[in-house]
Amino acid sequence: MTMAAASAQADMADNSGVQAADALVKLRSVYKTYQSERGNVLALENVNLDIRQGEFLSLLGPSGCGKSTLLRCLAGLERISSGEVWVRGNELAGPPEDLGIVFQRDMLLDWRTVLDNVLLPLEFLRRPTKGYVEPALKLLETFGLRRSADRYPWELSGGMRQRVAICRALLSDPALLLMDEPFGALDAITRDNLNIELQRIWTQTHKTILFITHSISEAILLSNRVAVMARDPGRIEEIVEVDLPWPRTLAMRETPEFIHHAAAVRKIFERLGAFTG
Amino acid sequence: MTDSALTPPLTKTAPASSLRRWWHGSSRLRFLIVFTVVVLGLWEWGCWVTGVRSFTFPAPSLVWRELIADPVWLAQNTAYSLGAALAGFAISVALGLLLSIGIVYSRILDRTLFTSLVATNAIPKVAIAPLFVLWIGTGIESKVLMAVLVSIFPMVVDSVVGLRSVDPGTLDLARTYRGSNLQIFWKIRFPGALPSIFAGMKVAISLALVGTIVGEFVGSNWGLGFVILQSQGQFNTPRVFAAIFVLSVLGILLYQAVDLIERRAMPWHVSHRNRHDDH
Ligand SMILES: Nc1ncnc2c1ncn2[C@@H]1O[C@H](COP(=O)(O)OP(=O)(O)OP(=O)(O)O)[C@@H](O)[C@H]1O
Ligand SMILES: [Mg+2]
């Protein structure tokens, strides 16, 4: 069964030869095992994936299926056990250049104000932060945080903190953006608005985005393709193309085409018997 | 409980938070004053009622008389002890921080220095004090050294713990943007370790004072430790009490000073957030 899935993936990689040529990120037979005293966990098994230049790709799957692990391997933060990861034609050794990350936890520094937290990556990149204060405030404005710029992270709600983390990842305008459940802590309405906002940013800046989510409709709304993952061991089960027209609107979620896509994805989970997570 | 008992109902209606803060502060202070007065009163009363000899246990009034008997001399001795303790504390903090950074960044230092530090800490340092007098004399240096020796251990241990307990996720963040080790230290590790470092400093400041007094006990012509020892030799118990009193006040003030610096240095820390609104 797993063998079949693996070969199906390999086929897919072969079939999309044209796109693979301008793939920004390539993963080939990636395995990741976490070793600990309490036994080894096979977090990723034979993952093959191409992320095309300028693509919006979502990773969708139940909790613990290795989504964060995949993202961290791709970011060069976690060593893979075997296989290959290529970014921009170079085999990965450490975090690639021009990368932005939104981690699953917000990772804000308690001793920095919201604005200073957002400016932190530029300090690491040794870019003069002065010229970035205005853009940072503008970015905070789009995420409804302008008035919180001088507050400390612990004075914010969970959703606000997560939005600050998104601003922090966006400010350096990275070509490759990895987002680990960025909207997980938000209410439905804010989430809808930020989905549209993210789509706008993506279409305007031509970023390549890897987006992790638990929400089927969010994945379909935003993505070119949705990679559906399964767990025990963590693997990519199927990659679903979403051929809905752009720009996508919130109202599209009620259209038959959208519902058809959502049902297709849900079927995969039902087949896996892992829908509950 | 005591706070609310002493705070007039005005607190509830006070509109400005600064006014409320002031009330809270003052109620605390008033509680302290009332408490002290009551204790001193009972003590004084107890001494007269039981007729205990002042040689054994002096009444507060006698201690007070001793306190104001020769204020200049007492102040000079206090200054001597304070100077030695502060110098010892400063060296302890600076050296302790350097050592802890070395220990955190170097495996070899961790294995050698940290291990031997833990081992030597088991030696009662008071027992070594006479050696110092032998080696470097009865001057202030031996007191400073004693203060350093006693206070550096908690400083190192707490700083090491602080520097080590950095959230690995924030290190990932720094790595993503190719932050240098120096950047990671100043922007993430060090600020994150400050709460621990200050906890170490609070213990160290009190221990520095202890070390100084021990140093003075062993051999000195100055300082509060000397005053205590000399007065004891003259069977002047009230003066011993007076010196102990000054010493306690000194200890409290030094601790409060570190606490104040801590609050200034990291207003963001949990222990200082909304201090006045949450009770
Ligand atoms: N540092 C680690 N050490 C050991 N095991 C780990 C580690 N990180 C993750 N795992 C294991 O790897 C598997 C995948 O974890 P991962 O965090 O990638 O899941 P996820 O898909 O992101 O889940 P979620 O949706 O809940 O965030 C889990 O079984 C987890 O227990
Ligand atoms: Mg995750």
XYZ file of C-alpha atoms and ligand atoms in Angstrom:
588
model
C 0.000 0.000 0.000
C 2.734 2.408 0.952
C 4.824 1.089 -1.882
C 1.994 1.843 -4.271
C 1.625 5.340 -2.932
C 5.349 5.885 -3.256
C 5.445 4.793 -6.861
C 2.390 6.922 -7.591
C 4.304 9.883 -6.265
C 7.305 9.033 -8.364
C 5.059 8.871 -11.434
C 3.659 12.242 -10.632
C 7.138 13.702 -10.359
C 8.014 12.193 -13.734
C 4.832 13.330 -15.433
C 5.309 16.896 -14.385
C 8.751 17.030 -15.963
C 8.212 20.471 -17.427
C 7.225 21.985 -14.139
C 9.906 20.077 -12.280
C 12.460 21.911 -14.380
C 11.528 25.216 -12.827
C 10.777 23.758 -9.429
C 12.124 26.016 -6.712
C 12.181 23.235 -4.158
C 12.642 19.525 -4.804
C 12.380 16.764 -2.255
C 13.532 13.321 -3.336
C 12.894 10.174 -1.250
C 13.148 12.139 1.957
C 13.058 10.145 5.176
C 13.146 11.647 8.603
C 13.451 9.627 11.782
C 13.476 11.260 15.183
C 15.685 9.308 17.516
C 15.120 9.329 21.229
C 15.553 7.047 24.198
C 11.904 6.165 24.111
C 12.206 4.796 20.610
C 12.428 6.127 17.100
C 9.639 7.939 15.307
C 9.471 7.712 11.549
C 8.108 11.211 10.939
C 8.550 11.268 7.168
C 8.591 8.280 4.857
C 9.710 8.568 1.256
C 8.509 12.079 0.579
C 8.781 13.274 -3.002
C 7.592 16.769 -3.701
C 8.250 19.608 -6.119
C 7.298 23.125 -5.247
C 7.174 25.204 -8.378
C 8.432 28.719 -8.679
C 5.618 31.096 -7.685
C 3.352 28.309 -6.527
C 1.024 28.309 -3.555
C 1.153 24.791 -2.151
C -0.716 23.638 0.927
C 0.137 20.762 3.199
C -2.988 19.274 4.671
C -3.173 16.421 7.106
C -4.077 15.182 10.561
C -2.155 16.219 13.631
C 1.185 14.479 13.963
C 1.504 13.468 10.306
C 4.774 15.328 9.888
C 3.733 18.635 8.358
C 5.914 20.730 10.633
C 8.729 18.234 10.233
C 8.568 18.545 6.463
C 8.634 22.319 6.712
C 11.568 22.292 9.096
C 13.532 19.901 6.877
C 12.859 22.171 3.948
C 14.023 25.198 5.913
C 17.291 23.480 6.747
C 16.487 23.505 10.442
C 16.228 19.732 10.743
C 18.603 17.176 9.245
C 16.919 14.622 7.039
C 17.774 10.978 7.663
C 18.100 10.139 4.008
C 17.107 11.517 0.629
C 17.734 14.857 -0.949
C 16.382 18.368 -0.640
C 17.184 20.824 -3.398
C 16.440 24.533 -3.284
C 17.132 26.702 -6.328
C 19.267 23.954 -7.793
C 21.491 23.611 -4.728
C 21.379 20.729 -2.357
C 20.318 22.045 1.001
C 22.885 22.672 3.729
C 21.368 24.958 6.316
C 18.604 27.507 5.833
C 18.325 28.680 2.202
C 18.665 32.322 1.274
C 15.735 34.681 0.964
C 13.512 32.597 3.192
C 10.686 33.645 5.476
C 9.101 31.424 8.102
C 6.003 31.577 10.240
C 6.465 28.928 12.903
C 3.621 27.039 14.496
C 4.405 28.853 17.745
C 4.812 32.597 17.317
C 8.342 32.823 18.782
C 7.990 36.459 19.720
C 10.618 37.799 22.090
C 9.078 39.034 25.323
C 11.598 41.832 25.743
C 10.895 43.437 22.385
C 7.936 45.526 21.381
C 5.768 44.381 18.496
C 7.616 46.687 16.101
C 11.040 45.540 17.275
C 9.970 41.919 16.982
C 8.914 42.515 13.402
C 12.253 44.196 12.669
C 14.302 41.358 14.211
C 14.942 39.355 11.001
C 16.383 42.441 9.328
C 18.783 42.884 12.198
C 19.946 39.308 11.713
C 20.263 39.928 7.978
C 22.300 43.049 8.800
C 20.045 45.334 6.850
C 19.642 48.866 8.220
C 16.370 48.741 10.115
C 15.717 52.479 9.849
C 14.422 52.237 6.307
C 12.123 49.400 7.331
C 10.235 51.117 10.133
C 7.692 52.701 7.794
C 7.101 49.498 5.793
C 6.827 47.588 9.059
C 4.178 49.950 10.384
C 2.309 49.691 7.095
C 2.421 45.926 7.263
C 1.182 45.999 10.846
C -1.622 48.267 9.654
C -2.786 45.722 7.053
C -2.901 43.129 9.787
C -4.810 45.410 12.126
C -1.925 45.881 14.526
C -0.838 49.442 13.882
C -1.959 50.645 17.299
C -0.156 47.787 19.016
C 3.228 48.575 17.486
C 4.684 49.785 20.774
C 3.129 47.141 22.979
C 4.836 44.024 24.247
C 3.865 40.535 23.032
C 2.422 39.528 26.392
C -0.050 42.362 26.148
C -1.556 40.820 23.023
C -4.067 38.063 22.401
C -2.987 34.772 20.856
C -4.375 35.730 17.468
C -2.662 39.118 17.562
C 0.648 37.464 18.399
C 0.311 35.117 15.462
C -0.377 38.071 13.173
C 2.776 39.786 14.443
C 4.709 36.646 13.571
C 3.260 36.771 10.049
C 4.325 40.407 9.679
C 7.802 39.466 10.865
C 8.067 36.828 8.144
C 6.742 39.151 5.444
C 8.801 42.266 6.126
C 12.001 41.043 4.491
C 9.898 40.231 1.402
C 11.247 36.679 1.005
C 10.840 34.843 -2.293
C 10.152 31.604 -0.437
C 7.662 31.730 2.403
C 6.961 28.801 4.701
C 3.896 29.122 6.912
C 3.054 26.605 9.618
C -0.623 26.987 10.522
C -0.386 30.784 10.533
C -4.109 31.282 11.010
C -4.703 28.490 13.494
C -5.371 30.808 16.420
C -7.759 33.154 14.658
C -11.523 33.525 14.677
C -13.327 32.567 11.463
C -13.975 36.106 10.280
C -10.427 37.378 10.807
C -9.196 34.207 9.215
C -11.306 34.817 6.120
C -9.994 38.360 5.820
C -6.391 37.303 6.217
C -6.829 34.528 3.663
C -7.822 37.158 1.133
C -4.991 39.403 2.274
C -2.465 36.598 1.905
C -3.774 35.835 -1.563
C -3.347 39.498 -2.493
C 0.235 39.544 -1.206
C 0.982 36.323 -3.045
C -0.397 37.522 -6.392
C 1.350 40.876 -6.093
C 4.756 39.639 -5.012
C 4.950 36.284 -6.843
C 6.240 34.512 -3.783
C 6.482 30.769 -3.551
C 4.460 29.746 -0.543
C 4.270 26.495 1.394
C 1.251 26.711 3.632
C 0.330 24.265 6.376
C -3.253 24.070 7.519
C -5.833 21.791 9.085
C -8.671 23.365 7.150
C -9.703 21.762 3.889
C -11.555 24.823 2.660
C -8.680 27.148 3.525
C -6.299 24.928 1.600
C -8.539 24.830 -1.434
C -9.307 28.529 -1.319
C -5.655 29.554 -1.419
C -3.731 26.871 -3.267
C -2.590 25.818 -6.696
C -2.113 22.360 -5.260
C -2.899 20.642 -1.997
C -0.584 17.900 -0.742
C -2.622 15.583 1.451
C -0.569 13.849 4.107
C -1.215 10.726 6.129
C 0.410 9.539 9.284
C 2.044 6.510 10.899
C 4.341 6.823 9.129
C 4.097 10.423 7.926
C 3.882 10.589 4.138
C 2.347 12.447 1.257
C -0.689 10.420 0.226
C -1.897 12.412 -2.721
C -1.465 15.771 -4.406
C -4.674 17.456 -5.522
C -4.654 20.131 -8.223
C -7.065 22.964 -7.531
C -8.152 24.371 -10.873
C -10.413 27.122 -9.657
C -10.085 30.544 -11.302
C -8.125 33.398 -9.738
C -8.665 35.549 -7.835
C -10.535 33.357 -5.434
C -13.218 34.970 -3.353
C -14.819 33.893 -0.105
C -18.122 33.477 -1.926
C -16.511 30.858 -4.146
C -16.660 28.459 -1.264
C -20.350 27.992 -1.952
C -19.889 27.136 -5.622
C -20.309 23.515 -6.786
C -16.725 23.396 -8.125
C -15.306 24.343 -4.755
C -17.512 21.883 -2.929
C -16.478 19.213 -5.402
C -12.808 19.816 -4.597
C -13.439 19.804 -0.868
C -15.357 16.535 -1.167
C -12.495 14.967 -3.136
C -10.020 15.863 -0.390
C -12.359 14.702 2.327
C -12.712 11.371 0.558
C -8.971 10.844 0.792
C -9.114 11.320 4.522
C -12.127 9.067 4.868
C -10.319 6.397 2.940
C -7.389 6.767 5.333
C -9.724 6.657 8.289
C -7.841 9.507 9.865
C -10.270 12.328 9.458
C -10.628 12.973 13.145
C -6.920 13.675 13.535
C -5.381 40.084 53.838
C -3.451 42.520 55.967
C -3.350 44.888 53.041
C -7.082 45.061 52.696
C -7.482 45.405 56.427
C -5.318 48.478 56.458
C -6.401 50.015 53.196
C -9.298 52.383 53.528
C -12.297 51.775 51.261
C -11.156 54.737 49.174
C -9.049 52.329 47.128
C -12.094 50.940 45.449
C -13.324 54.262 44.151
C -9.961 55.878 43.372
C -10.030 56.629 39.668
C -6.363 57.182 38.837
C -4.199 54.096 38.925
C -1.293 56.197 40.191
C -3.331 57.123 43.223
C -4.214 53.489 43.778
C -0.614 52.507 43.392
C 0.343 55.075 45.978
C -2.247 53.727 48.381
C -1.036 50.198 47.894
C 2.553 51.242 48.478
C 1.714 53.275 51.505
C -0.506 50.621 53.042
C 2.373 48.221 52.781
C 4.705 50.714 54.403
C 2.184 51.514 57.104
C 1.768 47.863 57.833
C 5.519 47.523 58.193
C 5.710 50.495 60.556
C 2.837 49.331 62.706
C 4.249 45.824 62.821
C 7.715 47.061 63.818
C 6.352 49.341 66.515
C 4.280 46.516 67.988
C 7.203 44.087 68.013
C 9.576 46.631 69.536
C 6.975 47.539 72.137
C 6.471 43.915 73.146
C 10.213 43.369 73.234
C 10.822 46.414 75.426
C 7.934 45.474 77.693
C 9.097 41.872 77.909
C 12.613 42.920 78.929
C 11.333 45.099 81.774
C 8.776 42.595 82.980
C 11.130 39.624 83.015
C 14.066 41.706 84.253
C 16.426 39.923 81.894
C 19.938 41.387 82.106
C 20.968 43.678 79.257
C 24.139 41.626 79.011
C 22.053 38.643 77.970
C 19.305 40.290 75.997
C 19.134 44.091 75.802
C 15.931 46.055 75.445
C 15.462 48.051 72.215
C 15.959 51.335 74.052
C 19.459 50.259 75.105
C 20.290 49.166 71.575
C 19.074 52.505 70.322
C 21.272 54.326 72.814
C 24.250 52.352 71.507
C 23.281 53.179 67.923
C 23.434 56.935 68.497
C 26.315 56.849 70.984
C 29.049 57.267 68.366
C 27.339 57.606 65.003
C 30.443 58.662 63.073
C 32.448 55.651 64.205
C 29.539 53.323 63.447
C 29.050 54.924 60.029
C 32.737 54.486 59.207
C 32.619 50.820 60.066
C 29.410 50.410 58.113
C 31.010 52.094 55.101
C 33.970 49.747 55.346
C 31.774 46.638 55.307
C 29.547 48.088 52.615
C 32.542 48.886 50.432
C 34.003 45.413 50.779
C 30.636 43.751 50.127
C 29.921 45.883 47.061
C 33.383 45.325 45.622
C 33.019 41.591 46.210
C 29.564 41.604 44.662
C 30.730 43.520 41.591
C 33.634 41.153 41.010
C 31.326 38.212 41.596
C 28.811 39.409 39.022
C 31.394 40.288 36.375
C 33.478 37.175 36.866
C 30.417 34.975 37.309
C 28.936 36.169 34.018
C 32.193 35.639 32.162
C 32.603 32.160 33.601
C 29.030 31.184 32.830
C 29.361 32.348 29.226
C 32.515 30.281 28.938
C 30.804 27.284 30.464
C 27.785 27.538 28.173
C 29.834 27.922 24.997
C 32.712 25.575 25.727
C 32.369 21.893 26.405
C 35.802 21.735 27.984
C 35.067 24.557 30.417
C 31.769 22.913 31.242
C 33.465 19.628 32.063
C 36.378 21.129 33.992
C 35.434 24.471 35.456
C 31.773 23.853 36.177
C 32.438 20.465 37.684
C 35.230 21.720 39.920
C 33.125 24.714 40.899
C 30.365 22.432 42.057
C 32.898 20.336 43.939
C 34.598 23.269 45.666
C 31.264 24.705 46.627
C 30.877 21.758 48.960
C 33.798 23.075 51.053
C 32.511 25.345 53.793
C 34.101 28.597 52.674
C 34.091 29.956 56.187
C 36.760 27.374 56.950
C 39.092 28.864 54.348
C 38.794 32.421 55.600
C 41.761 32.182 58.003
C 43.938 31.118 55.077
C 43.159 34.320 53.230
C 44.288 36.396 56.168
C 47.501 34.386 56.167
C 48.028 34.880 52.464
C 46.988 38.458 51.829
C 46.804 40.005 55.276
C 44.088 41.662 57.302
C 43.426 44.448 54.797
C 40.180 44.954 52.917
C 41.400 42.634 50.141
C 40.826 39.520 52.225
C 37.251 40.643 52.931
C 36.549 41.330 49.276
C 38.008 37.968 48.346
C 35.875 36.234 50.934
C 32.777 38.029 49.635
C 33.601 36.923 46.088
C 34.243 33.369 47.123
C 30.951 33.044 48.961
C 28.780 34.818 46.402
C 30.124 33.682 43.043
C 28.650 30.195 43.087
C 24.961 31.118 42.851
C 25.897 33.748 40.290
C 27.530 31.201 37.995
C 24.933 28.488 38.485
C 21.967 30.763 37.856
C 23.577 32.432 34.845
C 24.421 29.070 33.312
C 20.857 27.870 33.796
C 19.524 31.097 32.294
C 21.788 31.023 29.266
C 21.016 27.369 28.658
C 17.255 27.520 28.987
C 16.759 29.556 25.848
C 13.756 28.464 23.771
C 15.169 26.400 20.871
C 12.433 27.800 18.663
C 13.849 31.300 18.954
C 17.256 29.914 18.003
C 15.618 28.416 14.902
C 14.250 31.828 14.104
C 17.747 33.288 14.304
C 19.179 30.472 12.200
C 16.540 31.009 9.519
C 17.892 34.516 9.035
C 21.506 33.457 9.362
C 22.115 35.308 12.611
C 25.706 35.170 13.855
C 26.605 33.667 17.206
C 27.277 37.118 18.563
C 23.869 38.340 17.410
C 22.201 35.301 18.876
C 23.915 35.951 22.180
C 23.022 39.621 22.476
C 19.572 39.503 20.934
C 18.274 36.202 22.281
C 20.357 34.330 24.818
C 21.405 37.148 27.099
C 18.060 38.961 27.402
C 16.362 35.615 27.864
C 18.789 34.753 30.671
C 18.299 38.044 32.533
C 15.587 36.758 34.891
C 17.904 33.956 36.003
C 20.915 36.246 36.201
C 19.037 38.629 38.446
C 17.864 35.760 40.624
C 21.538 34.865 41.046
C 22.425 38.475 41.799
C 19.806 38.667 44.524
C 21.299 35.691 46.289
C 24.828 36.920 45.619
C 24.305 40.365 47.145
C 23.211 38.889 50.468
C 26.010 36.332 50.429
C 28.589 39.018 49.625
C 27.640 40.729 52.860
C 27.914 37.445 54.738
C 31.340 36.826 53.237
C 32.529 40.275 54.242
C 31.461 39.814 57.844
C 33.099 36.403 58.014
C 36.289 37.962 56.647
C 36.128 40.640 59.311
C 35.562 38.091 62.049
C 38.773 36.346 61.122
C 41.011 39.357 61.253
C 40.241 43.040 60.907
C 40.389 46.407 62.623
C 37.434 47.761 60.758
C 33.929 46.876 59.697
C 30.699 45.745 61.309
C 32.099 42.252 61.800
C 34.926 43.769 63.780
C 32.463 45.878 65.796
C 30.458 42.781 66.679
C 33.539 40.806 67.690
C 35.087 43.641 69.677
C 31.844 44.474 71.506
C 31.308 40.847 72.329
C 34.795 40.781 73.856
C 33.829 43.767 75.995
C 30.530 42.117 76.982
C 28.719 45.054 75.353
C 25.717 43.109 74.110
C 23.634 46.196 73.243
C 26.349 47.286 70.837
C 26.440 43.818 69.269
C 22.705 44.187 68.713
C 23.202 47.665 67.280
C 25.745 46.358 64.773
C 23.463 43.461 63.832
C 20.645 45.924 63.355
C 22.734 48.063 60.997
C 23.798 44.926 59.175
C 20.185 43.842 58.649
C 19.204 47.248 57.336
C 22.199 47.128 55.008
C 21.178 43.700 53.766
C 17.620 44.809 53.074
C 18.728 47.971 51.279
C 21.219 46.117 49.090
C 18.617 43.536 48.157
C 16.098 46.241 47.354
C 18.689 48.021 45.213
C 19.213 44.898 43.101
C 15.450 44.452 42.906
C 15.091 48.018 41.654
C 17.775 47.552 39.012
C 16.061 44.345 37.952
C 12.762 46.096 37.483
C 14.441 48.835 35.468
C 16.369 46.357 33.357
C 13.469 44.102 32.459
C 10.094 45.712 32.844
C 8.821 43.045 30.459
C 9.333 40.177 32.876
C 6.357 38.279 34.269
C 7.178 39.194 37.849
C 6.950 42.906 37.078
C 3.914 43.010 34.854
C 0.933 44.886 36.247
C 2.286 44.502 39.715
C -0.359 46.739 41.159
C -3.425 45.656 39.278
C -3.599 41.987 39.986
C -4.531 42.045 43.653
N 11.834 16.929 18.106
C 11.153 15.772 18.006
N 11.614 14.650 18.601
C 10.948 13.500 18.490
N 9.813 13.348 17.813
C 9.290 14.418 17.195
C 9.936 15.693 17.254
N 9.187 16.576 16.552
C 8.141 15.883 16.084
N 8.191 14.587 16.456
C 7.241 13.538 16.088
O 7.127 13.531 14.693
C 5.774 13.353 14.289
C 5.367 14.502 13.395
O 5.370 15.712 14.125
P 5.031 17.092 13.441
O 5.254 18.151 14.444
O 5.783 17.224 12.181
O 3.483 16.928 13.150
P 2.447 17.966 12.501
O 1.891 17.328 11.292
O 3.066 19.282 12.350
O 1.302 18.008 13.601
P 0.390 19.244 14.055
O -0.654 19.419 13.015
O -0.217 18.776 15.327
O 1.280 20.424 14.202
C 4.964 13.257 15.567
O 4.691 11.896 15.822
C 5.864 13.796 16.634
O 5.660 13.110 17.840
Mg 2.859 21.090 13.221
